[in-house]
Coordinates of C-alpha atoms and ligand atoms in Angstrom, one line a residue:
X1 CA 17.7 7.3 -37.6
X2 CA 14.6 9.2 -37.4
X3 CA 13.2 7.6 -34.2
X4 CA 16.3 6.4 -32.4
X5 CA 16.5 9.2 -29.9
X6 CA 16.1 7.2 -26.8
X7 CA 19.8 7.2 -25.8
X8 CA 19.8 11.0 -25.3
X9 CA 16.3 11.4 -24.0
X10 CA 16.3 12.9 -20.5
X11 CA 14.5 10.4 -18.2
X12 CA 12.1 13.0 -16.9
X13 CA 10.5 13.1 -20.3
X14 CA 9.2 9.6 -19.6
X15 CA 6.0 10.6 -18.0
X16 CA 3.1 8.4 -17.1
X17 CA 1.0 10.0 -19.8
X18 CA 3.6 9.0 -22.4
X19 CA 3.4 5.5 -20.9
X20 CA -0.3 5.4 -21.2
X21 CA -0.1 6.4 -24.8
X22 CA 2.2 3.5 -25.4
X23 CA 4.6 6.0 -26.9
X24 CA 7.5 5.2 -24.5
X25 CA 9.6 2.2 -24.2
X26 CA 9.0 1.0 -20.7
X27 CA 12.2 -0.5 -19.5
X28 CA 14.6 1.0 -21.9
X29 CA 14.0 4.6 -21.2
X30 CA 15.4 5.0 -17.8
X31 CA 12.7 4.3 -15.3
X32 CA 14.1 0.8 -14.7
X33 CA 15.4 1.8 -11.3
X34 CA 15.0 4.6 -8.8
X35 CA 18.1 3.4 -7.0
X36 CA 21.0 5.7 -7.8
X37 CA 23.5 2.8 -8.2
X38 CA 21.5 1.0 -10.8
X39 CA 19.6 3.6 -12.8
X40 CA 19.6 2.5 -16.4
X41 CA 19.4 5.0 -19.2
X42 CA 20.3 3.1 -22.3
X43 CA 17.7 0.7 -23.7
X44 CA 20.2 -2.2 -24.4
X45 CA 21.9 -2.0 -21.0
X46 CA 18.6 -1.7 -19.2
X47 CA 17.1 -4.7 -20.8
X48 CA 20.3 -6.7 -20.2
X49 CA 20.5 -5.6 -16.5
X50 CA 16.9 -6.3 -15.8
X51 CA 16.8 -9.6 -17.7
X52 CA 14.0 -8.0 -19.7
X53 CA 15.4 -8.5 -23.1
X54 CA 12.6 -10.7 -24.3
X55 CA 9.9 -8.5 -22.9
X56 CA 7.8 -6.3 -25.2
X57 CA 8.8 -2.9 -23.9
X58 CA 6.1 -1.0 -25.7
X59 CA 2.9 -1.4 -23.7
X60 CA 0.5 -2.5 -26.4
X61 CA -2.6 -0.5 -25.9
X62 CA -1.0 1.8 -23.5
X63 CA -0.1 1.4 -19.8
X64 CA 1.9 -1.5 -18.5
X65 CA 0.1 -4.2 -20.4
X66 CA 3.5 -5.8 -21.3
X67 CA 4.1 -6.5 -17.6
X68 CA 1.2 -8.8 -17.3
X69 CA 1.8 -12.5 -16.6
X70 CA 5.3 -12.0 -15.2
X71 CA 6.0 -12.0 -11.5
X72 CA 8.5 -10.0 -9.4
X73 CA 10.8 -11.8 -7.0
X74 CA 8.7 -11.7 -3.9
X75 CA 11.3 -13.5 -1.9
X76 CA 14.0 -10.9 -2.7
X77 CA 11.5 -8.2 -1.9
X78 CA 10.9 -9.9 1.5
X79 CA 7.1 -9.6 1.1
X80 CA 4.4 -11.0 -1.2
X81 CA 1.1 -9.2 -1.8
X82 CA -0.7 -12.5 -1.9
X83 CA 0.4 -13.2 1.7
X84 CA 0.3 -9.6 2.8
X85 CA -3.4 -9.2 1.9
X86 CA -4.4 -11.5 4.8
X87 CA -1.5 -10.7 7.2
X88 CA -2.4 -8.9 10.4
X89 CA 0.3 -8.1 13.1
X90 CA -1.2 -8.5 16.5
X91 CA 2.1 -7.8 18.3
X92 CA 2.8 -9.2 21.7
X93 CA 0.4 -8.8 24.6
X94 CA 0.5 -9.1 28.4
X95 CA -1.9 -8.2 31.1
X96 CA -1.0 -5.2 33.3
X97 CA -1.6 -5.2 37.1
X98 CA -4.7 -3.1 36.4
X99 CA -6.1 -6.0 34.3
X100 CA -5.7 -4.0 31.1
X101 CA -4.0 -5.5 28.1
X102 CA -0.7 -4.0 27.0
X103 CA 0.1 -4.6 23.3
X104 CA 3.6 -4.1 22.0
X105 CA 5.3 -3.9 18.6
X106 CA 8.8 -3.2 17.5
X107 CA 9.1 -1.3 14.2
X108 CA 12.2 -0.3 12.4
X109 CA 12.7 1.9 9.4
X110 CA 15.2 0.8 6.8
X111 CA 16.2 1.2 3.2
X112 CA 15.7 -1.5 0.7
X113 CA 15.5 -1.9 -3.1
X114 CA 12.2 -3.5 -4.1
X115 CA 11.2 -4.9 -7.4
X116 CA 7.8 -3.3 -8.1
X117 CA 7.4 -4.7 -11.6
X118 CA 9.5 -7.3 -13.4
X119 CA 13.0 -5.8 -13.8
X120 CA 11.9 -2.5 -12.3
X121 CA 13.6 -1.6 -9.1
X122 CA 12.6 1.1 -6.6
X123 CA 14.8 2.4 -3.8
X124 CA 12.2 2.2 -1.0
X125 CA 12.2 3.2 2.6
X126 CA 10.2 0.7 4.7
X127 CA 8.9 -0.3 8.1
X128 CA 10.0 -3.8 9.1
X129 CA 11.4 -4.6 5.6
X130 CA 8.1 -4.5 3.7
X131 CA 5.9 -2.0 1.8
X132 CA 3.3 -1.4 3.1
X133 CA 4.5 -1.8 6.7
X134 CA 2.9 -4.4 8.9
X135 CA -0.9 -4.1 9.4
X136 CA -1.0 -3.4 13.2
X137 CA -4.1 -4.7 14.8
X138 CA -5.3 -4.0 18.4
X139 CA -8.6 -3.9 20.3
X140 CA -10.3 -0.8 21.5
X141 CA -9.2 0.3 24.9
X142 CA -6.0 -1.6 25.1
X143 CA -2.7 0.2 26.0
X144 CA -0.4 0.2 22.9
X145 CA 3.4 0.6 23.0
X146 CA 5.4 0.8 19.8
X147 CA 9.2 0.8 20.0
X148 CA 10.6 2.5 16.9
X149 CA 14.2 2.2 15.8
X150 CA 15.6 4.1 12.9
X151 CA 18.0 1.8 11.0
X152 CA 18.1 4.1 7.9
X153 CA 20.4 7.0 6.9
X154 CA 17.6 9.6 7.2
X155 CA 15.5 10.9 10.1
X156 CA 12.0 9.3 10.4
X157 CA 9.1 9.1 12.7
X158 CA 5.9 7.1 13.0
X159 CA 2.8 9.3 13.1
X160 CA -0.3 7.4 14.0
X161 CA -3.8 8.4 13.2
X162 CA -6.3 8.1 16.1
X163 CA -6.6 9.7 19.5
X164 CA -3.4 10.2 21.5
X165 CA -1.4 12.7 23.5
X166 CA 0.5 15.4 21.6
X167 CA 3.9 14.1 22.5
X168 CA 3.0 10.7 20.9
X169 CA 2.1 12.3 17.6
X170 CA 5.3 11.4 15.8
X171 CA 5.9 14.8 14.2
X172 CA 9.0 17.0 14.4
X173 CA 8.6 19.5 17.2
X174 CA 6.5 17.4 19.5
X175 CA 7.7 14.7 21.9
X176 CA 10.9 13.1 20.7
X177 CA 10.4 14.7 17.3
X178 CA 12.2 13.2 14.4
X179 CA 14.3 10.2 15.2
X180 CA 17.8 10.5 13.8
X181 CA 19.6 7.6 12.1
X182 CA 20.5 5.0 14.7
X183 CA 18.0 6.6 17.2
X184 CA 14.9 5.1 18.7
X185 CA 11.8 6.2 20.6
X186 CA 8.7 4.7 22.2
X187 CA 5.2 5.7 21.2
X188 CA 2.6 4.8 23.8
X189 CA -1.1 5.5 23.8
X190 CA -4.5 4.0 24.2
X191 CA -6.2 2.2 21.3
X192 CA -8.9 4.8 20.4
X193 CA -11.2 5.0 18.7
X194 CA -12.2 1.7 17.2
X195 CA -11.9 1.9 13.4
X196 CA -9.5 1.7 10.5
X197 CA -6.5 4.0 10.8
X198 CA -3.1 4.3 9.4
X199 CA 0.5 5.3 10.3
X200 CA 3.2 6.9 8.3
X201 CA 6.4 8.9 8.6
X202 CA 5.9 12.6 9.2
X203 CA 9.4 14.0 8.4
X204 CA 9.8 16.6 5.7
X205 CA 9.8 16.6 2.7
X206 CA 6.6 14.7 3.6
X207 CA 5.6 13.6 0.2
X208 CA 8.9 11.8 -0.4
X209 CA 9.0 10.2 3.0
X210 CA 5.6 8.7 2.4
X211 CA 5.9 7.9 -1.2
X212 CA 9.2 6.0 -0.5
X213 CA 7.1 3.5 1.4
X214 CA 6.9 4.5 5.1
X215 CA 3.2 3.7 5.8
X216 CA 0.9 1.0 6.9
X217 CA -2.6 0.2 8.0
X218 CA -3.6 0.3 11.7
X219 CA -6.8 -1.5 12.8
X220 CA -8.5 -1.0 16.1
X221 CA -11.2 -3.7 16.5
X222 CA -14.3 -2.5 18.4
X223 CA -15.0 -4.1 21.8
X224 CA -18.2 -5.5 20.3
X225 CA -16.7 -7.6 17.6
X226 CA -17.6 -7.3 13.9
X227 CA -19.3 -10.3 12.3
X228 CA -16.9 -13.1 11.3
X229 CA -15.6 -12.6 7.8
X230 CA -12.8 -13.3 5.4
X231 CA -10.7 -10.2 6.1
X232 CA -8.4 -8.6 3.7
X233 CA -6.2 -5.5 3.8
X234 CA -5.5 -3.3 0.8
X235 CA -3.2 -0.3 1.0
X236 CA -3.5 1.7 -2.2
X237 CA -0.2 3.1 -3.3
X238 CA 1.9 4.2 -6.2
X239 CA 5.5 4.7 -7.2
X240 CA 7.2 7.6 -8.8
X241 CA 10.2 5.9 -10.5
X242 CA 11.6 8.9 -12.3
X243 CA 11.3 11.6 -9.6
X244 CA 8.9 13.8 -11.5
X245 CA 6.4 13.9 -8.7
X246 CA 3.9 11.8 -10.7
X247 CA 3.5 8.0 -10.4
X248 CA 4.4 5.6 -13.1
X249 CA 3.0 2.6 -11.2
X250 CA -0.2 2.1 -9.2
X251 CA -1.3 -0.9 -7.0
X252 CA -3.2 -2.3 -4.1
X253 CA -0.4 -3.6 -1.8
X254 CA 2.6 -2.3 -3.9
X255 CA 2.9 -4.8 -6.7
X256 CA 1.0 -3.7 -9.9
X257 CA -1.2 -6.5 -11.4
X258 CA -0.3 -9.0 -8.6
X259 CA -3.9 -10.0 -8.1
X260 CA -4.7 -10.0 -11.9
X261 CA -2.0 -12.6 -12.4
X262 CA -2.9 -14.6 -9.3
X263 CA -6.5 -13.7 -8.2
X264 CA -7.5 -13.4 -4.6
X265 CA -9.3 -16.6 -3.7
X266 CA -12.6 -16.2 -1.9
X267 CA -15.7 -18.3 -1.2
X268 CA -19.2 -17.9 -2.5
X269 CA -21.6 -16.5 0.1
X270 CA -18.9 -15.8 2.6
X271 CA -18.8 -12.3 4.1
X272 CA -15.8 -10.5 2.7
X273 CA -14.4 -7.5 4.6
X274 CA -11.7 -5.2 3.1
X275 CA -9.8 -2.8 5.2
X276 CA -9.0 -0.2 2.5
X277 CA -6.5 2.6 3.1
X278 CA -5.4 5.1 0.5
X279 CA -1.8 6.4 0.9
X280 CA -1.3 7.3 -2.7
X281 CA 1.0 10.3 -3.0
X282 CA 1.1 12.9 -5.9
X283 CA -2.4 12.1 -7.1
X284 CA -5.3 13.9 -5.4
X285 CA -7.7 11.0 -5.3
X286 CA -7.9 7.2 -5.6
X287 CA -10.8 4.8 -5.8
X288 CA -11.9 1.2 -5.5
X289 CA -14.4 -0.3 -7.9
X290 CA -15.9 -3.8 -7.7
X291 CA -17.4 -5.6 -10.6
X292 CA -20.6 -7.6 -10.7
X293 CA -21.5 -6.7 -7.1
X294 CA -22.0 -3.9 -4.6
X295 CA -20.6 -3.5 -1.1
X296 CA -21.5 -1.7 2.1
X297 CA -19.1 1.0 3.0
X298 CA -18.1 2.2 6.5
X299 CA -15.9 5.3 6.3
X300 CA -12.9 5.1 8.7
X301 CA -14.6 2.0 10.1
X302 CA -15.7 4.1 13.1
X303 CA -19.5 3.7 12.8
X304 CA -21.4 0.4 12.9
X305 CA -23.9 1.4 10.2
X306 CA -22.8 1.7 6.6
X307 CA -23.2 5.0 4.9
X308 CA -23.3 3.6 1.3
X309 CA -24.3 0.6 -0.8
X310 CA -22.3 1.1 -3.9
X311 CA -19.7 -0.3 -6.3
X312 CA -17.3 2.7 -6.3
X313 CA -15.8 4.6 -3.4
X314 CA -13.4 7.5 -3.7
X315 CA -10.6 8.3 -1.2
X316 CA -8.3 11.2 -0.8
X317 CA -4.8 10.5 0.6
X318 CA -5.2 9.4 4.2
X319 CA -8.8 8.4 3.8
X320 CA -9.8 4.8 4.6
X321 CA -12.8 2.7 5.1
X322 CA -14.2 -0.8 5.5
X323 CA -16.0 -2.6 2.7
X324 CA -18.3 -5.6 3.2
X325 CA -20.2 -7.9 0.8
X326 CA -20.8 -11.5 -0.3
X327 CA -20.4 -12.9 -3.8
X328 CA -23.6 -14.8 -4.5
X329 CA -22.2 -16.5 -7.6
X330 CA -18.8 -18.1 -8.5
X331 CA -16.4 -16.8 -11.1
X332 CA -13.8 -14.1 -11.6
X333 CA -14.7 -10.5 -10.7
X334 CA -12.4 -7.6 -11.3
X335 CA -11.6 -4.8 -8.8
X336 CA -9.7 -1.7 -9.7
X337 CA -9.4 2.0 -9.5
X338 CA -12.1 3.7 -11.5
X339 CA -9.5 6.2 -12.7
X340 CA -8.6 4.3 -15.9
X341 CA -5.1 5.7 -15.9
X342 CA -4.4 4.1 -12.6
X343 CA -5.9 0.9 -13.8
X344 CA -3.7 0.6 -16.8
X345 CA -0.7 1.4 -14.8
X346 CA -1.2 -1.5 -12.5
X347 CA -4.0 -0.9 -10.0
X348 CA -6.3 -3.8 -10.9
X349 CA -7.0 -7.3 -9.8
X350 CA -9.4 -10.2 -9.7
X351 CA -11.4 -12.0 -7.0
X352 CA -11.8 -15.7 -7.9
X353 CA -15.0 -16.9 -6.2
X354 CA -15.3 -20.7 -5.6
X355 CA -18.1 -22.9 -4.5
Ligands
LIG401 CU1 10.6 9.5 7.0

């Protein structure tokens, strides 16, 4: 009687701070889904719907601890962070009469419900059916052509970071501007400069269009190749599941705790290179912290000399950089945001070093 108020509690009272305090039932209080059709507000119904009846809904110790050890349906999502972390999309190439390489991709925007944590659905907008979108990878100086089709019910664009003509900038008011539902356009420009960039939708309200999932990493390899390495991509993101413009979930590559439950496998003494991009919306900064080791950091990946040798780097939204290091000893080493709130709400993982 005295505590059973959950039925009538407005969902916007379920903030991430209450989650962190362990004061709020996780699944039962209405954050179970951001999809209008399946928003759950009653604890019993939510648990039933999500198949989460057996789950401890009170995050013991705060955060989403109760979600640990359970996996989302990666097949239904159409992407798996364990595959995505080493998945680079080189598109299709052909040589132009000039001898130059033309590299082409086809991207489409769509709407899809993704399971971001066991039983917790989010009505995402995505490029090519995944969040983050494909990691586009080209070489410095090539000609790039991206055909974009909008297969969703809202106008979208692709805005690339890098050097390109104004009409290829993918913003309303320049070039083809925003692409209406069913519409398409072609973005074409040179792959410049070498470095780690990103792309995202640039239609207003901008925060929503990005936070829904329309973003991805964009790598331009330098003409003079980087050293051979075990290469990984991590797009740091979060999800506002109750529309209060604050995130309830944080991750590297969308699924909270994915690399805690199944660590990223790496080899002792092998050079590891992470392409790290922060697209987190609603929070001013994000960070990456490595345990038991330090890494060299190349901001934006544009210079060949590292600017730091550290174990924590901080990125504002849109910032990105390349990390390099080797593990001299085997074992399990954590990596996570050094904002503890983000860590507890999902942005943490393990490297498992073998050999
Ligand atoms: Cu958009």
